[in-house]
C-alpha cells in the first residue's frame, strides 16, 4: 500500500500492517524482492487490476503467478 497522496504507483510505503508483515518476512528470510506501492481506492492502475482482478492488497507475485 502506498502512502496517502503519493500517487499510484508510488515509491513511498504506507502504514498497512499487513504489508509491513510481508516486508518483515522477506527481510528475515533474506529473499530478494522489488516493491511497488499502490494506493487503496478506486483508482488503481489498469496493469495492476489485470494482474490482480480482485484489487486486494498486499499482493505477492512469484514469476507470473
CSV table of N, CA and C in Angstrom, one decimal:
chain,number,residue,atom,x,y,z
A,1,UNK,N,0.9,-1.2,0.0
A,1,UNK,CA,0.0,0.0,0.0
A,1,UNK,C,0.9,1.2,0.0
A,2,UNK,N,0.5,2.2,-0.8
A,2,UNK,CA,1.3,3.4,-0.9
A,2,UNK,C,0.9,4.4,0.2
A,3,UNK,N,1.8,5.3,0.5
A,3,UNK,CA,1.5,6.3,1.5
A,3,UNK,C,0.4,7.2,0.9
A,4,UNK,N,-0.5,7.7,1.6
A,4,UNK,CA,-1.6,8.5,1.1
A,4,UNK,C,-1.1,9.8,0.4
A,5,UNK,N,-1.6,10.1,-0.8
A,5,UNK,CA,-1.3,11.3,-1.5
A,5,UNK,C,0.0,11.2,-2.3
A,6,UNK,N,0.6,10.0,-2.4
A,6,UNK,CA,1.9,9.9,-3.1
A,6,UNK,C,1.8,9.4,-4.5
A,7,UNK,N,0.6,9.1,-5.0
A,7,UNK,CA,0.4,8.6,-6.4
A,7,UNK,C,0.3,7.1,-6.4
A,8,UNK,N,0.1,6.6,-7.6
A,8,UNK,CA,-0.1,5.1,-7.7
A,8,UNK,C,0.4,4.7,-9.1
A,9,UNK,N,1.5,4.0,-9.3
A,9,UNK,CA,2.4,3.5,-8.2
A,9,UNK,C,3.2,4.6,-7.6
A,10,UNK,N,3.7,4.3,-6.4
A,10,UNK,CA,4.5,5.2,-5.6
A,10,UNK,C,5.8,4.6,-5.1
A,11,UNK,N,6.7,5.4,-4.7
A,11,UNK,CA,7.9,4.9,-4.1
A,11,UNK,C,7.9,5.0,-2.6
A,12,UNK,N,6.7,5.4,-2.0
A,12,UNK,CA,6.6,5.6,-0.6
A,12,UNK,C,5.6,4.6,0.0
A,13,UNK,N,6.1,3.8,0.9
A,13,UNK,CA,5.3,2.7,1.6
A,13,UNK,C,4.4,3.4,2.6
A,14,UNK,N,3.2,2.9,2.7
A,14,UNK,CA,2.2,3.4,3.6
A,14,UNK,C,2.3,2.6,4.9
A,15,UNK,N,1.2,2.8,5.8
A,15,UNK,CA,1.2,2.3,7.1
A,15,UNK,C,0.4,1.0,7.3
A,16,UNK,N,0.2,0.2,6.2
A,16,UNK,CA,-0.6,-1.0,6.3
A,16,UNK,C,0.2,-2.1,7.1
A,17,UNK,N,-0.4,-2.6,8.2
A,17,UNK,CA,0.3,-3.6,9.0
A,17,UNK,C,0.5,-4.9,8.2
A,18,UNK,N,-0.4,-5.2,7.3
A,18,UNK,CA,-0.3,-6.5,6.5
A,18,UNK,C,0.9,-6.4,5.6
A,19,UNK,N,1.0,-5.2,4.9
A,19,UNK,CA,2.2,-5.0,4.1
A,19,UNK,C,3.5,-5.0,4.8
A,20,UNK,N,3.5,-4.4,6.0
A,20,UNK,CA,4.7,-4.4,6.8
A,20,UNK,C,5.1,-5.8,7.2
A,21,UNK,N,4.1,-6.7,7.5
A,21,UNK,CA,4.5,-8.1,7.8
A,21,UNK,C,5.1,-8.8,6.7
A,22,UNK,N,4.6,-8.5,5.4
A,22,UNK,CA,5.2,-9.1,4.3
A,22,UNK,C,6.7,-8.7,4.2
A,23,UNK,N,7.0,-7.4,4.3
A,23,UNK,CA,8.3,-6.9,4.3
A,23,UNK,C,9.2,-7.6,5.4
A,24,UNK,N,8.7,-7.7,6.6
A,24,UNK,CA,9.4,-8.3,7.7
A,24,UNK,C,9.8,-9.8,7.3
A,25,UNK,N,8.9,-10.5,6.7
A,25,UNK,CA,9.1,-11.9,6.4
A,25,UNK,C,10.2,-12.0,5.3
A,26,UNK,N,10.1,-11.1,4.2
A,26,UNK,CA,11.0,-11.1,3.1
A,26,UNK,C,12.4,-10.8,3.6
A,27,UNK,N,12.5,-9.8,4.5
A,27,UNK,CA,13.8,-9.4,5.0
A,27,UNK,C,14.4,-10.5,5.9
A,28,UNK,N,13.6,-11.1,6.8
A,28,UNK,CA,14.0,-12.1,7.7
A,28,UNK,C,14.5,-13.4,6.9
A,29,UNK,N,13.9,-13.7,5.8
A,29,UNK,CA,14.3,-14.8,5.0
A,29,UNK,C,15.4,-14.5,4.0
A,30,UNK,N,15.7,-13.2,3.9
A,30,UNK,CA,16.8,-12.8,3.0
A,30,UNK,C,16.5,-13.0,1.5
A,31,UNK,N,15.2,-12.9,1.2
A,31,UNK,CA,14.7,-13.1,-0.2
A,31,UNK,C,14.8,-11.8,-0.9
A,32,UNK,N,15.3,-11.9,-2.2
A,32,UNK,CA,15.3,-10.6,-3.0
A,32,UNK,C,13.9,-10.3,-3.4
A,33,UNK,N,13.6,-9.0,-3.5
A,33,UNK,CA,12.2,-8.6,-3.9
A,33,UNK,C,12.3,-7.2,-4.5
A,34,UNK,N,11.3,-6.8,-5.3
A,34,UNK,CA,11.1,-5.5,-5.8
A,34,UNK,C,9.7,-5.0,-5.3
A,35,UNK,N,9.7,-3.9,-4.7
A,35,UNK,CA,8.4,-3.4,-4.1
A,35,UNK,C,7.8,-2.4,-5.0
A,36,UNK,N,6.5,-2.5,-5.2
A,36,UNK,CA,5.7,-1.5,-5.9
A,36,UNK,C,4.5,-1.1,-5.0
A,37,UNK,N,4.4,0.1,-4.7
A,37,UNK,CA,3.3,0.6,-3.8
A,37,UNK,C,2.1,1.1,-4.6
A,38,UNK,N,0.9,0.6,-4.3
A,38,UNK,CA,-0.3,1.0,-4.9
A,38,UNK,C,-1.2,1.7,-3.9
A,39,UNK,N,-1.8,2.8,-4.2
A,39,UNK,CA,-2.8,3.4,-3.3
A,39,UNK,C,-4.1,2.6,-3.3
A,40,UNK,N,-4.7,2.6,-2.1
A,40,UNK,CA,-6.0,1.9,-2.0
A,40,UNK,C,-7.0,2.9,-2.6
A,41,UNK,N,-8.2,2.3,-3.0
A,41,UNK,CA,-9.2,3.1,-3.5
A,41,UNK,C,-9.6,2.7,-4.9
A,42,UNK,N,-10.4,3.4,-5.6
A,42,UNK,CA,-11.0,3.0,-6.9
A,42,UNK,C,-10.0,3.3,-8.1
A,43,UNK,N,-8.9,4.1,-7.8
A,43,UNK,CA,-8.1,4.5,-9.0
A,43,UNK,C,-6.8,3.7,-9.1
A,44,UNK,N,-6.9,2.4,-8.9
A,44,UNK,CA,-5.7,1.5,-9.0
A,44,UNK,C,-5.3,1.5,-10.5
A,45,UNK,N,-4.0,1.4,-10.8
A,45,UNK,CA,-3.6,1.3,-12.2
A,45,UNK,C,-4.2,0.1,-12.9
A,46,UNK,N,-4.4,0.3,-14.2
A,46,UNK,CA,-5.0,-0.8,-15.0
A,46,UNK,C,-4.1,-2.0,-15.0
A,47,UNK,N,-2.8,-1.9,-15.2
A,47,UNK,CA,-1.9,-3.0,-15.2
A,47,UNK,C,-2.0,-3.8,-13.9
A,48,UNK,N,-2.3,-3.2,-12.8
A,48,UNK,CA,-2.4,-3.8,-11.5
A,48,UNK,C,-3.7,-4.7,-11.5
A,49,UNK,N,-4.8,-4.1,-12.0
A,49,UNK,CA,-6.1,-4.8,-12.0
A,49,UNK,C,-6.1,-6.0,-12.9
A,50,UNK,N,-5.3,-5.9,-14.0
A,50,UNK,CA,-5.2,-7.0,-15.0
A,50,UNK,C,-4.5,-8.2,-14.3
A,51,UNK,N,-3.4,-7.9,-13.5
A,51,UNK,CA,-2.7,-8.9,-12.8
A,51,UNK,C,-3.3,-9.4,-11.6
A,52,UNK,N,-4.2,-8.5,-11.0
A,52,UNK,CA,-4.8,-8.8,-9.7
A,52,UNK,C,-6.3,-8.3,-9.7
A,53,UNK,N,-7.2,-9.1,-10.4
A,53,UNK,CA,-8.5,-8.6,-10.7
A,53,UNK,C,-9.3,-8.3,-9.4
A,54,UNK,N,-9.0,-8.9,-8.2
A,54,UNK,CA,-9.7,-8.6,-7.0
A,54,UNK,C,-9.3,-7.2,-6.5
A,55,UNK,N,-8.1,-6.8,-6.8
A,55,UNK,CA,-7.7,-5.5,-6.3
A,55,UNK,C,-7.2,-5.5,-4.9
A,56,UNK,N,-7.3,-6.7,-4.2
A,56,UNK,CA,-6.9,-6.7,-2.8
A,56,UNK,C,-5.4,-6.6,-2.6
A,57,UNK,N,-5.0,-6.1,-1.5
A,57,UNK,CA,-3.6,-5.9,-1.2
A,57,UNK,C,-3.3,-6.4,0.2
A,58,UNK,N,-2.1,-6.8,0.6
A,58,UNK,CA,-0.9,-6.8,-0.2
A,58,UNK,C,-1.0,-8.0,-1.2
A,59,UNK,N,-0.1,-7.9,-2.2
A,59,UNK,CA,0.0,-9.0,-3.2
A,59,UNK,C,1.5,-9.4,-3.3
A,60,UNK,N,1.7,-10.7,-3.4
A,60,UNK,CA,3.0,-11.2,-3.6
A,60,UNK,C,3.0,-12.0,-4.9
A,61,UNK,N,3.8,-11.5,-5.9
A,61,UNK,CA,3.9,-12.2,-7.2
A,61,UNK,C,5.2,-12.9,-7.3
A,62,UNK,N,5.1,-14.2,-7.6
A,62,UNK,CA,6.3,-15.0,-7.8
A,62,UNK,C,6.3,-15.5,-9.3
A,63,UNK,N,7.3,-14.9,-10.1
A,63,UNK,CA,7.2,-15.2,-11.5
A,63,UNK,C,6.0,-14.6,-12.1
A,64,UNK,N,5.2,-15.4,-12.8
A,64,UNK,CA,4.0,-14.9,-13.4
A,64,UNK,C,2.8,-15.3,-12.6
A,65,UNK,N,3.0,-15.9,-11.4
A,65,UNK,CA,1.9,-16.3,-10.5
A,65,UNK,C,1.7,-15.3,-9.4
